[in-house]
Short mmCIF file of C-alpha atoms in Angstrom, two decimals:
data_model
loop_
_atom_site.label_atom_id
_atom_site.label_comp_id
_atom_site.label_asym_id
_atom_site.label_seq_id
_atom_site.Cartn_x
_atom_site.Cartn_y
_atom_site.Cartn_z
CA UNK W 1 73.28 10.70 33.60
CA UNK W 2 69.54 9.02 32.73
CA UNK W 3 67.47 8.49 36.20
CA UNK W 4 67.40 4.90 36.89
CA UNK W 5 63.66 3.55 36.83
CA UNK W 6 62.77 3.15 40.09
CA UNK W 7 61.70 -0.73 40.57
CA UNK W 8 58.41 -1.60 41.93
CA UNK W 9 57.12 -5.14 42.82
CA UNK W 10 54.80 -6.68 40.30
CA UNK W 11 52.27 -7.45 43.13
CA UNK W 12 52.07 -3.86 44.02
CA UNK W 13 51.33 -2.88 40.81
CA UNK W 14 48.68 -5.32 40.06
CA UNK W 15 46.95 -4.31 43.15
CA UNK W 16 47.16 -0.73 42.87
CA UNK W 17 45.70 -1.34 39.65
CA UNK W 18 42.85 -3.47 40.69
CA UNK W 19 41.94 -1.17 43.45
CA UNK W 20 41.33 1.65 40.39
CA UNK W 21 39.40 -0.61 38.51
CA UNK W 22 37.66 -1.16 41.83
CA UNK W 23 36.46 2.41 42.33
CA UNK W 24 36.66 3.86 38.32
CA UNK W 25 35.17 0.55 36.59
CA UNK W 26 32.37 -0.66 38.72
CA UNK W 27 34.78 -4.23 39.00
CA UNK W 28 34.69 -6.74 41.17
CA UNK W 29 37.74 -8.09 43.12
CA UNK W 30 35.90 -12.06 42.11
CA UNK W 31 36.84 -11.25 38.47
CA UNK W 32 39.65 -9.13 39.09
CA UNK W 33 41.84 -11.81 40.88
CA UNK W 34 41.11 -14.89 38.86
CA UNK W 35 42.09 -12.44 35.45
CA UNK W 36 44.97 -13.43 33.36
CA UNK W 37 46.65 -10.25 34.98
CA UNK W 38 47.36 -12.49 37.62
CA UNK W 39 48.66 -15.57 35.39
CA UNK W 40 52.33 -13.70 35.28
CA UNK W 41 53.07 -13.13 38.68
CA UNK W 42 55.00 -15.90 40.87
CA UNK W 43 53.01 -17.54 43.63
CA UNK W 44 53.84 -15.48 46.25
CA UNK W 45 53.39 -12.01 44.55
CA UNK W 46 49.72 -13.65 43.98
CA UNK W 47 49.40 -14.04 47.87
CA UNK W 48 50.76 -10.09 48.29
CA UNK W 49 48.22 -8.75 45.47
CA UNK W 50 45.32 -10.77 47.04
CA UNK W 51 46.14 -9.86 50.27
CA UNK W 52 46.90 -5.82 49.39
CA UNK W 53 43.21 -5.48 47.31
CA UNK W 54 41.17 -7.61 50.12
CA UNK W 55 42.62 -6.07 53.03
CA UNK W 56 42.17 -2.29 51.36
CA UNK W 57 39.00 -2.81 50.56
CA UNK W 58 38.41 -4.41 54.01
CA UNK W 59 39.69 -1.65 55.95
CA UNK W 60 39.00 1.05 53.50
CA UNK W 61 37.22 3.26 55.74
CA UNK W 62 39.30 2.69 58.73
CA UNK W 63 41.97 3.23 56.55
CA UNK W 64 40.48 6.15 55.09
CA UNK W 65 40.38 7.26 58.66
CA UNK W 66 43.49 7.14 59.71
CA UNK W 67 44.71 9.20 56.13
CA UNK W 68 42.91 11.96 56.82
CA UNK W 69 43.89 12.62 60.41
CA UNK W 70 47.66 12.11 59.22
CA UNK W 71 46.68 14.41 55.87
CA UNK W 72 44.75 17.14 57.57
CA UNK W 73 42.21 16.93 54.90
CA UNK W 74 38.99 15.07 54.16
CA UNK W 75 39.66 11.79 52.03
CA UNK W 76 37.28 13.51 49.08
CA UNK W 77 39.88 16.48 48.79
CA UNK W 78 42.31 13.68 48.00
CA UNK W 79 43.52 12.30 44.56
CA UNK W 80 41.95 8.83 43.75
CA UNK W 81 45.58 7.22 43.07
CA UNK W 82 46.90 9.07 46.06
CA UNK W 83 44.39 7.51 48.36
CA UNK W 84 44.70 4.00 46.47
CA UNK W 85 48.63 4.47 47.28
CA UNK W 86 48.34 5.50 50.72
CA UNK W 87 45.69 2.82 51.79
CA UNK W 88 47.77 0.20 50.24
CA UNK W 89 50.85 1.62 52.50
CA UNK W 90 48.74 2.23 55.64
CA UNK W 91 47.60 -1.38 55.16
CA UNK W 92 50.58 -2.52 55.20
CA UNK W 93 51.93 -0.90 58.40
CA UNK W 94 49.10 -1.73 60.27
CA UNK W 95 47.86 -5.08 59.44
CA UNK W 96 51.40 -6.63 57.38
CA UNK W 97 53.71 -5.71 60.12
CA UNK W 98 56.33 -8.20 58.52
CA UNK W 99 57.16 -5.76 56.01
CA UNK W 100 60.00 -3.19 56.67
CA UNK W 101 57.88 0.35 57.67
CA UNK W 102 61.01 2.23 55.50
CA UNK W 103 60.27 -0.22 52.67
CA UNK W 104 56.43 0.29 52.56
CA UNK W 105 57.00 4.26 52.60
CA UNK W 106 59.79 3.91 49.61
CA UNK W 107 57.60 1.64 47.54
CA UNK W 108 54.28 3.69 48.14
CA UNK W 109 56.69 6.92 47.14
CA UNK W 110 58.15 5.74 44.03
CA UNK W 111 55.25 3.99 42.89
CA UNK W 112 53.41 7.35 42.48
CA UNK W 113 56.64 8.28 40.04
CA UNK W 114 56.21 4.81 38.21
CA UNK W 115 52.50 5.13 37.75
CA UNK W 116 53.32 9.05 36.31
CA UNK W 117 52.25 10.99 39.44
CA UNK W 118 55.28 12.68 40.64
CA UNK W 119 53.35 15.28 41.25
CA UNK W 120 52.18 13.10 44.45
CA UNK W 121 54.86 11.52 45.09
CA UNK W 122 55.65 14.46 47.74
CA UNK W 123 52.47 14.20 49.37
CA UNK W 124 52.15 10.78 50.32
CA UNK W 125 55.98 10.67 51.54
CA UNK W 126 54.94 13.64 53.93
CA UNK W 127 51.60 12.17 55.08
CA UNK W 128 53.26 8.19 55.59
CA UNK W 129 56.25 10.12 58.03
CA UNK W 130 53.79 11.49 60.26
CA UNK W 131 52.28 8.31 60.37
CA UNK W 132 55.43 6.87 61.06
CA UNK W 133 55.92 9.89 63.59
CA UNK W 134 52.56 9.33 65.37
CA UNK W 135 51.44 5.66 65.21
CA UNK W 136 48.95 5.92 68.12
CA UNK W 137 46.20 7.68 66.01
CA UNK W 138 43.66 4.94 66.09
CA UNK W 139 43.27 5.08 70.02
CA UNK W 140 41.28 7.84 69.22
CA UNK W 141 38.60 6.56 67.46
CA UNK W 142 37.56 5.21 70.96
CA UNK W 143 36.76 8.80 71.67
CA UNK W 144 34.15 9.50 68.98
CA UNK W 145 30.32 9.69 70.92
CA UNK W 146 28.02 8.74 67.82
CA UNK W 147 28.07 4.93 68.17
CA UNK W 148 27.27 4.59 64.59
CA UNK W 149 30.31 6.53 63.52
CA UNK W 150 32.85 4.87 65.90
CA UNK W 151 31.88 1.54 65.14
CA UNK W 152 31.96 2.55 61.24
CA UNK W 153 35.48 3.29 61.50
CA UNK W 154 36.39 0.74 63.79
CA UNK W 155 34.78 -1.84 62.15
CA UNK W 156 35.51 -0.40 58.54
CA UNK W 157 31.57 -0.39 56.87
CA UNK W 158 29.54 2.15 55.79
CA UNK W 159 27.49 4.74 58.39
CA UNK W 160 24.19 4.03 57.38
CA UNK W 161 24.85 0.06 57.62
CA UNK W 162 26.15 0.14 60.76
CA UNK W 163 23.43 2.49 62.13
CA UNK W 164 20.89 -0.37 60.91
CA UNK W 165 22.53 -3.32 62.20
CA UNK W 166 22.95 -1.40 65.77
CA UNK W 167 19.22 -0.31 65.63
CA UNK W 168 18.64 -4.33 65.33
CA UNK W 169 21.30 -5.70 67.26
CA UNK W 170 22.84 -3.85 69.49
CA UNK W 171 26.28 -2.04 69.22
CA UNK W 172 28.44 -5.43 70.33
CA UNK W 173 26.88 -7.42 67.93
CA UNK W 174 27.10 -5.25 65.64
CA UNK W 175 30.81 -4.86 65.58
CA UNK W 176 31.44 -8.44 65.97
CA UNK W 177 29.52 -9.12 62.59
CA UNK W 178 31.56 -6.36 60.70
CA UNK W 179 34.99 -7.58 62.45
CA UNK W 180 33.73 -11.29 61.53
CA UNK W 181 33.64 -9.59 57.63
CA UNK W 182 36.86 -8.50 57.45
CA UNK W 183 38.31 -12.04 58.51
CA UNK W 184 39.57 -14.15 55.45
CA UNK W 185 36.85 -16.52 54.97
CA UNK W 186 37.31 -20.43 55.03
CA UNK W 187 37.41 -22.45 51.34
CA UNK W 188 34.96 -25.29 52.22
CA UNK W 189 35.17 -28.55 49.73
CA UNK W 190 32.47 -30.57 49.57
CA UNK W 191 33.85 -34.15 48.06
CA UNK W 192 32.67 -35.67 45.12
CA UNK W 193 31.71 -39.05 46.15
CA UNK W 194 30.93 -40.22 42.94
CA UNK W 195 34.93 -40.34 41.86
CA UNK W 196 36.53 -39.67 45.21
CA UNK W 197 36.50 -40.04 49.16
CA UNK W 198 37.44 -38.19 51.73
CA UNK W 199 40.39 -39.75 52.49
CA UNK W 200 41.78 -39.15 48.84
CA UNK W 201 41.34 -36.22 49.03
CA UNK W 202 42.58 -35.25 52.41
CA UNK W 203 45.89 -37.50 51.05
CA UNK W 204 46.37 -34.92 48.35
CA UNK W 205 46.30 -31.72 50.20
CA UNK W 206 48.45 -32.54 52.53
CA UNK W 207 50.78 -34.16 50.07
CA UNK W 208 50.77 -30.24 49.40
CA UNK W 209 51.63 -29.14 53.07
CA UNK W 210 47.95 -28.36 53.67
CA UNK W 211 46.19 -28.97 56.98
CA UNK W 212 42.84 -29.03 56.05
CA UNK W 213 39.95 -29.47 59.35
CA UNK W 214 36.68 -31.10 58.99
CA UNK W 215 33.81 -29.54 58.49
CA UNK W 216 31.07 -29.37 61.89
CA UNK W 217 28.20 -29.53 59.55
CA UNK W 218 28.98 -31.80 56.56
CA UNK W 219 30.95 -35.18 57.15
CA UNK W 220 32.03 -34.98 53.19
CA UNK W 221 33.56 -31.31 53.59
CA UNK W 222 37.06 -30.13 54.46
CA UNK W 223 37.91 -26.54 55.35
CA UNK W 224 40.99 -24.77 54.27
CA UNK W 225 42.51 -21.35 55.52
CA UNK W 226 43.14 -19.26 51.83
CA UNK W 227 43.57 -21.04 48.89
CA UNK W 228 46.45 -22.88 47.01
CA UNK W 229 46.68 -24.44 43.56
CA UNK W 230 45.71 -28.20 44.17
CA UNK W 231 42.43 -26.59 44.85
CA UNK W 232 42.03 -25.75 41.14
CA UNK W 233 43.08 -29.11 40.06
CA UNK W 234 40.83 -30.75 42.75
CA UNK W 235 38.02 -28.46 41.12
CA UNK W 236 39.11 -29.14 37.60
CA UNK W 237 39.02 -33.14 38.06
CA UNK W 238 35.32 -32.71 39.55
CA UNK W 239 36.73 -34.20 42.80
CA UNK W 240 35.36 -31.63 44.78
CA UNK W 241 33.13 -28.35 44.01
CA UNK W 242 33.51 -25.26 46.51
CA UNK W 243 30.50 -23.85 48.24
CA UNK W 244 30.38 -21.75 51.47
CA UNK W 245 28.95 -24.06 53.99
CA UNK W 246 25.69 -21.48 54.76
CA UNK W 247 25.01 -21.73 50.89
CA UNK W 248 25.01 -25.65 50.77
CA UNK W 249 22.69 -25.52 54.48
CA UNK W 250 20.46 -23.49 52.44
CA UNK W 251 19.90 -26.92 49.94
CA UNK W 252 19.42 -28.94 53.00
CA UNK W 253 16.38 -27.28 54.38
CA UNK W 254 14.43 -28.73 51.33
CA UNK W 255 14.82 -32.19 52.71
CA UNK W 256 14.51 -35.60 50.81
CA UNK W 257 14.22 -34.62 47.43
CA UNK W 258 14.72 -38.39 45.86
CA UNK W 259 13.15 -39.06 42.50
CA UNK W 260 11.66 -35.55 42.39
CA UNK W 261 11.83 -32.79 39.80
CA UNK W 262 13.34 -29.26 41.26
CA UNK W 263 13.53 -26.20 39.24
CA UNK W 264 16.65 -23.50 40.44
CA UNK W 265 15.21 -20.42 39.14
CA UNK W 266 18.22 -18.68 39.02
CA UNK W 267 20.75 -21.37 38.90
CA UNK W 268 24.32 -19.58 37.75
CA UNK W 269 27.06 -20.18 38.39
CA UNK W 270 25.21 -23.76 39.86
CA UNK W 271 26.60 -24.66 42.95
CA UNK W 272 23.32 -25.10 44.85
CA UNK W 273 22.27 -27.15 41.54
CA UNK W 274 24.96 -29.01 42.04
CA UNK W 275 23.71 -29.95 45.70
CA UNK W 276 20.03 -30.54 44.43
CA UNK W 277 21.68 -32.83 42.14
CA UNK W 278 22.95 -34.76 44.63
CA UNK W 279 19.40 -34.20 46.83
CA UNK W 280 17.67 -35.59 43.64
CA UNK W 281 19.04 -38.80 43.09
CA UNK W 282 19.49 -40.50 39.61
CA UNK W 283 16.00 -40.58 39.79
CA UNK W 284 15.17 -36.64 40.06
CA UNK W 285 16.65 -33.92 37.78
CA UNK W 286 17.26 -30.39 38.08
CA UNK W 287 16.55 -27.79 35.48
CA UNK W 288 19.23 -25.22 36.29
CA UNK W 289 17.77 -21.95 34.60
CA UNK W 290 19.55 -18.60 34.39
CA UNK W 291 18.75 -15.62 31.67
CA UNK W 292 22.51 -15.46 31.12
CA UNK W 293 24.03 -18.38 28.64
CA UNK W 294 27.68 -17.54 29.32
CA UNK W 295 27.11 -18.08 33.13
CA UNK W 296 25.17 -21.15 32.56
CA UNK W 297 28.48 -22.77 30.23
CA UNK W 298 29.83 -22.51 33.73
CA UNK W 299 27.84 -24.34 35.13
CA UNK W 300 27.59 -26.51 32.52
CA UNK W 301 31.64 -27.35 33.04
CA UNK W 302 31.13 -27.77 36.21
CA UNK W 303 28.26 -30.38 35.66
CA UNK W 304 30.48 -32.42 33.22
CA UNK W 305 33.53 -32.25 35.47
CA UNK W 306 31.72 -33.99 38.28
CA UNK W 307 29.93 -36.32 36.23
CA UNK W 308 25.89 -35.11 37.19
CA UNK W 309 23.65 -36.30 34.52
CA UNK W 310 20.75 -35.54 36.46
CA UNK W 311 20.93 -31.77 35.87
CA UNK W 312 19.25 -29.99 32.66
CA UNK W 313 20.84 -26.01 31.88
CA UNK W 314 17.63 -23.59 30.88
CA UNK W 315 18.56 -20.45 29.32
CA UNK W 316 15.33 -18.27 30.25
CA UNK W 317 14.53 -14.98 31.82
CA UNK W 318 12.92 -15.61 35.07
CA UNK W 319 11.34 -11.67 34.92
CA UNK W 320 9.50 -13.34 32.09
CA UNK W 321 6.56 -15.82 32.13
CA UNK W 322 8.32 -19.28 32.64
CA UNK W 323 8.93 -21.61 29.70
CA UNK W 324 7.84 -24.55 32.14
CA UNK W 325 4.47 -26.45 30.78
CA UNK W 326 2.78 -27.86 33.82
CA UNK W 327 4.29 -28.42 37.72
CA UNK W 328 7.37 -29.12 39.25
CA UNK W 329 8.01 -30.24 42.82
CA UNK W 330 10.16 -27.90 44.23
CA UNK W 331 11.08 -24.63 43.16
CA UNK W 332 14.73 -22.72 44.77
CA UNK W 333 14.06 -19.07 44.21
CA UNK W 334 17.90 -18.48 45.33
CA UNK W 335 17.15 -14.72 44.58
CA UNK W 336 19.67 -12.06 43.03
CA UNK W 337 20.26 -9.63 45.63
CA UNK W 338 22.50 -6.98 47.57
CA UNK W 339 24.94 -9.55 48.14
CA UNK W 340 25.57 -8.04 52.24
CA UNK W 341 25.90 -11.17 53.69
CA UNK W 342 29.13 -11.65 51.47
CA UNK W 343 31.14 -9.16 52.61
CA UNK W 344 34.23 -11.69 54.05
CA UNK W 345 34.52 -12.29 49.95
CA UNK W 346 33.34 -9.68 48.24
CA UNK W 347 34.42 -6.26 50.59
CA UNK W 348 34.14 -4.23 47.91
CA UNK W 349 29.84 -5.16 47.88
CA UNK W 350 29.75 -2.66 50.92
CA UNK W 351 31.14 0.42 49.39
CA UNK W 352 29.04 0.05 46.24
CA UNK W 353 25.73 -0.50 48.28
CA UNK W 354 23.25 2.23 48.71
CA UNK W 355 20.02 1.78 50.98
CA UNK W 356 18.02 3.37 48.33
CA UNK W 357 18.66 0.54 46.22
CA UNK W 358 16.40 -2.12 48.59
CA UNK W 359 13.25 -0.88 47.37
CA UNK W 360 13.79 -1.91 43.68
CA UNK W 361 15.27 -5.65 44.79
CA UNK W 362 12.40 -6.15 47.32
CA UNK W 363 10.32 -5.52 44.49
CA UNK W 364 12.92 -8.09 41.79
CA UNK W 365 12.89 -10.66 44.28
CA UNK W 366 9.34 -10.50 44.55
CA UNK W 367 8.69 -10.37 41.36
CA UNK W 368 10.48 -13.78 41.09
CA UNK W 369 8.72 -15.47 43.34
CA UNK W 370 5.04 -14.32 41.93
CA UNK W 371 6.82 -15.91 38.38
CA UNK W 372 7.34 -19.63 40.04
CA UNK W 373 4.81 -19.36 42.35
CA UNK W 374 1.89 -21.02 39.65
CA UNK W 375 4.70 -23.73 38.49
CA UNK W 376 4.76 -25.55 42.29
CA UNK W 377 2.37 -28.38 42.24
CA UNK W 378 -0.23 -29.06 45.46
CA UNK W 379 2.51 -30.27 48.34
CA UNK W 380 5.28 -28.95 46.59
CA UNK W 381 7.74 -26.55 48.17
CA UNK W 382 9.18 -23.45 47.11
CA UNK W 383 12.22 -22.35 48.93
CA UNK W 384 13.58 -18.68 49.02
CA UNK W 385 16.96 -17.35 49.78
CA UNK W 386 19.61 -14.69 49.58
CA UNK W 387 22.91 -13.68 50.72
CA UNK W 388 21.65 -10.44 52.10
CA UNK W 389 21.94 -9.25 55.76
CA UNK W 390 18.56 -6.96 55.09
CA UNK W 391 15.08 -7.18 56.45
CA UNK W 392 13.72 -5.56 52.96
CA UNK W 393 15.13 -8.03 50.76
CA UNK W 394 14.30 -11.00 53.27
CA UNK W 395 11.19 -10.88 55.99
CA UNK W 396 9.70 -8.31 54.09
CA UNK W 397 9.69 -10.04 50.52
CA UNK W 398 8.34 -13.50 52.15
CA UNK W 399 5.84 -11.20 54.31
CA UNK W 400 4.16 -9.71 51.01
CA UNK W 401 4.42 -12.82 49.23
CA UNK W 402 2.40 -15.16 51.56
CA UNK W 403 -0.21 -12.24 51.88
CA UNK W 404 -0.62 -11.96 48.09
CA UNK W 405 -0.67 -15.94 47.82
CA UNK W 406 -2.52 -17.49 50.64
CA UNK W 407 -2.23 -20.64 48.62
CA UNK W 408 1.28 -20.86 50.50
CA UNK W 409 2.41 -21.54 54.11
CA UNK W 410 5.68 -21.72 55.41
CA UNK W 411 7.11 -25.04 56.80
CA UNK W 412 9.18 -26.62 59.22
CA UNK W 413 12.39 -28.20 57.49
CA UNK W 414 14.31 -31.64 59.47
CA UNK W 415 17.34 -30.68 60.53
CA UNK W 416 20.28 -31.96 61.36
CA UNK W 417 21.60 -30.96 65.32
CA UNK W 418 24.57 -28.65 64.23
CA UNK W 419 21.76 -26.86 61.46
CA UNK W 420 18.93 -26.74 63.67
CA UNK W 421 20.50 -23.68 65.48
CA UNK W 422 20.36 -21.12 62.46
CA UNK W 423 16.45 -21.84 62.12
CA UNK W 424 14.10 -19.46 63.77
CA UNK W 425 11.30 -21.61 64.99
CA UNK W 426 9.36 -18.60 65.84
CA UNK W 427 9.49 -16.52 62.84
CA UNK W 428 10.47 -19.86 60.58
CA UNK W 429 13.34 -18.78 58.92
CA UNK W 430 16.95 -20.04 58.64
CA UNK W 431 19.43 -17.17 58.93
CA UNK W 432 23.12 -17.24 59.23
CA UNK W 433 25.42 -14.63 59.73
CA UNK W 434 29.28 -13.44 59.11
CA UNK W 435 30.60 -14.63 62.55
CA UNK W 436 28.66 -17.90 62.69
CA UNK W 437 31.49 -20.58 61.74
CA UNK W 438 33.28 -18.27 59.48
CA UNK W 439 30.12 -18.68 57.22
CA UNK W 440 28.81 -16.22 55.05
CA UNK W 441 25.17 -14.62 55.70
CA UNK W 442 22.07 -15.95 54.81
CA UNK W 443 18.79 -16.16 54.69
CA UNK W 444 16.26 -18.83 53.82
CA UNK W 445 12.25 -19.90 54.18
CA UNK W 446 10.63 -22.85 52.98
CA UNK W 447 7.39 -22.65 51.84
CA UNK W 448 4.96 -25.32 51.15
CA UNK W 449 1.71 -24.80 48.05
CA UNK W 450 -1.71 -26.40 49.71
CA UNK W 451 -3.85 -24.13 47.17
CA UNK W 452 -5.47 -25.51 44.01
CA UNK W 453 -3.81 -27.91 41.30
CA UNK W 454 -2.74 -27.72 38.18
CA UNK W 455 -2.05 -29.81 34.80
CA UNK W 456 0.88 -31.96 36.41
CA UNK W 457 4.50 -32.49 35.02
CA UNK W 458 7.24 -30.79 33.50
CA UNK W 459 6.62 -31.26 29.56
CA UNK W 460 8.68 -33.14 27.00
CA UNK W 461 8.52 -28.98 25.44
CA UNK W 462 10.40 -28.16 28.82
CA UNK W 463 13.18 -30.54 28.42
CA UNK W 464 13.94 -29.57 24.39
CA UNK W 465 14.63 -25.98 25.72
CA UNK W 466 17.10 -27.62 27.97
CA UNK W 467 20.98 -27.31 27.01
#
């Protein structure tokens, strides 16, 4: 008689096979989980697959941990599916406690036959019983001296991160901040008063059995645990856009923008040209610029959908000299960078990262700013940002920037109360970070041009290259 198949859930398998991609394909779990792969599978396997590739890559190394004291073996000496199979289980019995332990071990077993590794199946069966056998493995991480190491595990991010964050803040803080990035992170909506209000919106998601809470910064935003599909349709009528709420404080520090003319250097996918939009007024415009065409179209949707006619795509490489004729008002150098202050949505960021790697953005970023630096008129602004947790790609950027271009001096922004607590006064920067709010991490200075002038305005040449 023919073996029967052995059956395996469809969000297992997608996950499993995201989590390869993950670590074989350089992909990101942003992509990955709004693919058509997804598109098949009924709304709760969607939940289980997000859940199983966020949490993995959350707790990888804790995970990782935990393998090789039940294996015996370092996690290296380990087949890539068979450590993609047994994080996925080991994730499960830790952190999805709802699930049957003798189901997770079946599933993780005969998935290694379905994905054509029998040959491993034996393994992981061996090394899940003795987890099974011996749950009480991770009070022993408690034990390890080297504070970098223990909180590494514990708090599931790399060593050499860890070792830097406790060399700047301390071992508690430390840990809360990588704890704080393997939360699930809020989905703010910032309304679209234009075609909406508040209360229309607040009607329709809980029309949908969602209690959404208001935000403590922005009166027009509402705050959702996860996400559900009346968020797309919310999106896709441009009666709200999604933003963290650290990314949209970053827009605020520029102030009253009416009637003036503010270039986003690198503008995809748009959101925070979205919220200069808004700063702007019908009066003002944004040129949204980004070298990459196929991001701006994003944006570009996302402009129509929400009915801005205020803001102008660019498709220019901001490495290269500008194709701006003259001065703008403000410049937002929101700079492309490590990305470490989005670990709560992007976990796998942390695993990819490599400190060797600041260097060469410290010098990108700056690089950046040295490009829009001549475009600022006299009392203009220039504001710089990024989403990254590292002095390098932050202080140490603005540092060499102001001493190269003493035509520049960094400013004071009006804030709002519940704002004014992320801004340094001393050092006169904005930073958030992970635990703050359930916001992600960034970092911000404003920057205002009192050097000499230049032929003023954006040319009619300027607004032909726009989209």
């Amino acid at each position: 008689m023919k073996p029967q198949t052995p059956t395996i859930s469809a969000a297992r398998r997608v996950a499993y096979r995201f989590l390869l991609r993950v670590e074989t394909e350089n992909s990101y779990t942003s992509h990955l989980l709004q693919s058509e792969s997804m598109e098949p599978l009924r709304p709760a396997d969607r939940r289980l697959a997000t859940a199983l590739v966020m949490g993995v890559l959350r707790w990888k190394r804790r995970l990782d941990w935990v393998i090789e004291n039940y294996a015996g073996r370092s996690i290296d000496d380990i087949d890539l599916e068979a450590q993609i199979l047994l994080r996925m289980a080991f994730y499960q019995l830790r952190f999805m406690t709802k699930i049957p332990a003798h189901a997770v071990v079946h599933e993780a077993v005969e998935q290694a036959k379905t994905e054509n590794r029998h040959h491993l199946s034996g393994f992981i069966n061996a090394v899940l019983r003795r987890g099974l056998s011996d749950p009480g493995v991770e009070q022993r991480i408690a034990l390890i001296k080297a504070p970098e190491r223990r909180l590494s595990i514990m708090g599931s991010h790399p060593e050499w991160l860890m070792a830097r964050w406790i060399e700047r803040y301390g071992t508690e803080r430390a840990l809360q901040w990588a704890q704080a990035n393997n939360t699930t992170p809020v989905t703010a909506l910032h309304i679209n008063r234009r075609k909406t209000s508040r209360e229309a919106v607040l009607e329709r998601l809980q029309a949908h059995r969602l209690d959404p809470k208001p935000s403590q910064y922005f009166s027009d935003t509402l705050l959702l645990d996860g996400v559900a599909p009346i968020i797309k349709e919310l999106c896709d009528e441009g009666l709200v856009h999604l933003q963290d709420e650290a990314s949209r404080m970053v827009a605020t520090l520029l102030g009253d923008c009416t009637g003036l003319t503010v270039l986003d250097l690198c503008a995809a996918p748009g959101g925070k040209s979205i919220l200069l939009s808004r700063a702007v007024g019908e009066s003002g415009r944004v040129i949204a610029m980004d070298r990459y065409s196929a991001r701006l179209q994003v944006l570009q949707k996302r402009r129509l959908a929400l009915g801005l006619s205020n803001v102008a795509p660019l498709v220019a490489d901001a490495t290269e000299p500008l194709p701006i004729k003259g001065l703008v008002d403000v410049i937002l150098v929101d700079a492309p960078c490590s990305g470490l202050g989005t670990l709560q949505r992007n976990p796998e960021i942390k695993w990819k990262a490599d400190p060797a790697d600041f260097g060469q953005l410290a010098a990108k970023q700056s690089a950046l700013l040295g490009r829009a630096a001549p475009h600022v008129k006299i009392e203009g602004r220039l504001l710089y940002s990024t989403c990254s947790t590292e002095p390098e790609e932050n202080e140490g950027v603005v540092d060499r920037f102001l001493k190269d271009h003493p035509e520049f001096t960094r400013l004071d922004p009006e804030l709002t109360p519940a704002i004014e607590k992320f801004f340094d006064r001393r050092s006169r920067a904005f930073r958030t970070f992970p635990g703050d709010g359930r916001a992600d991490g960034f970092f911000a200075v404003l920057l205002k041009k009192t050097g000499i002038d230049q032929p003023p305005g954006v040319t009619e040449e300027t607004e032909r290259l726009a989209l």
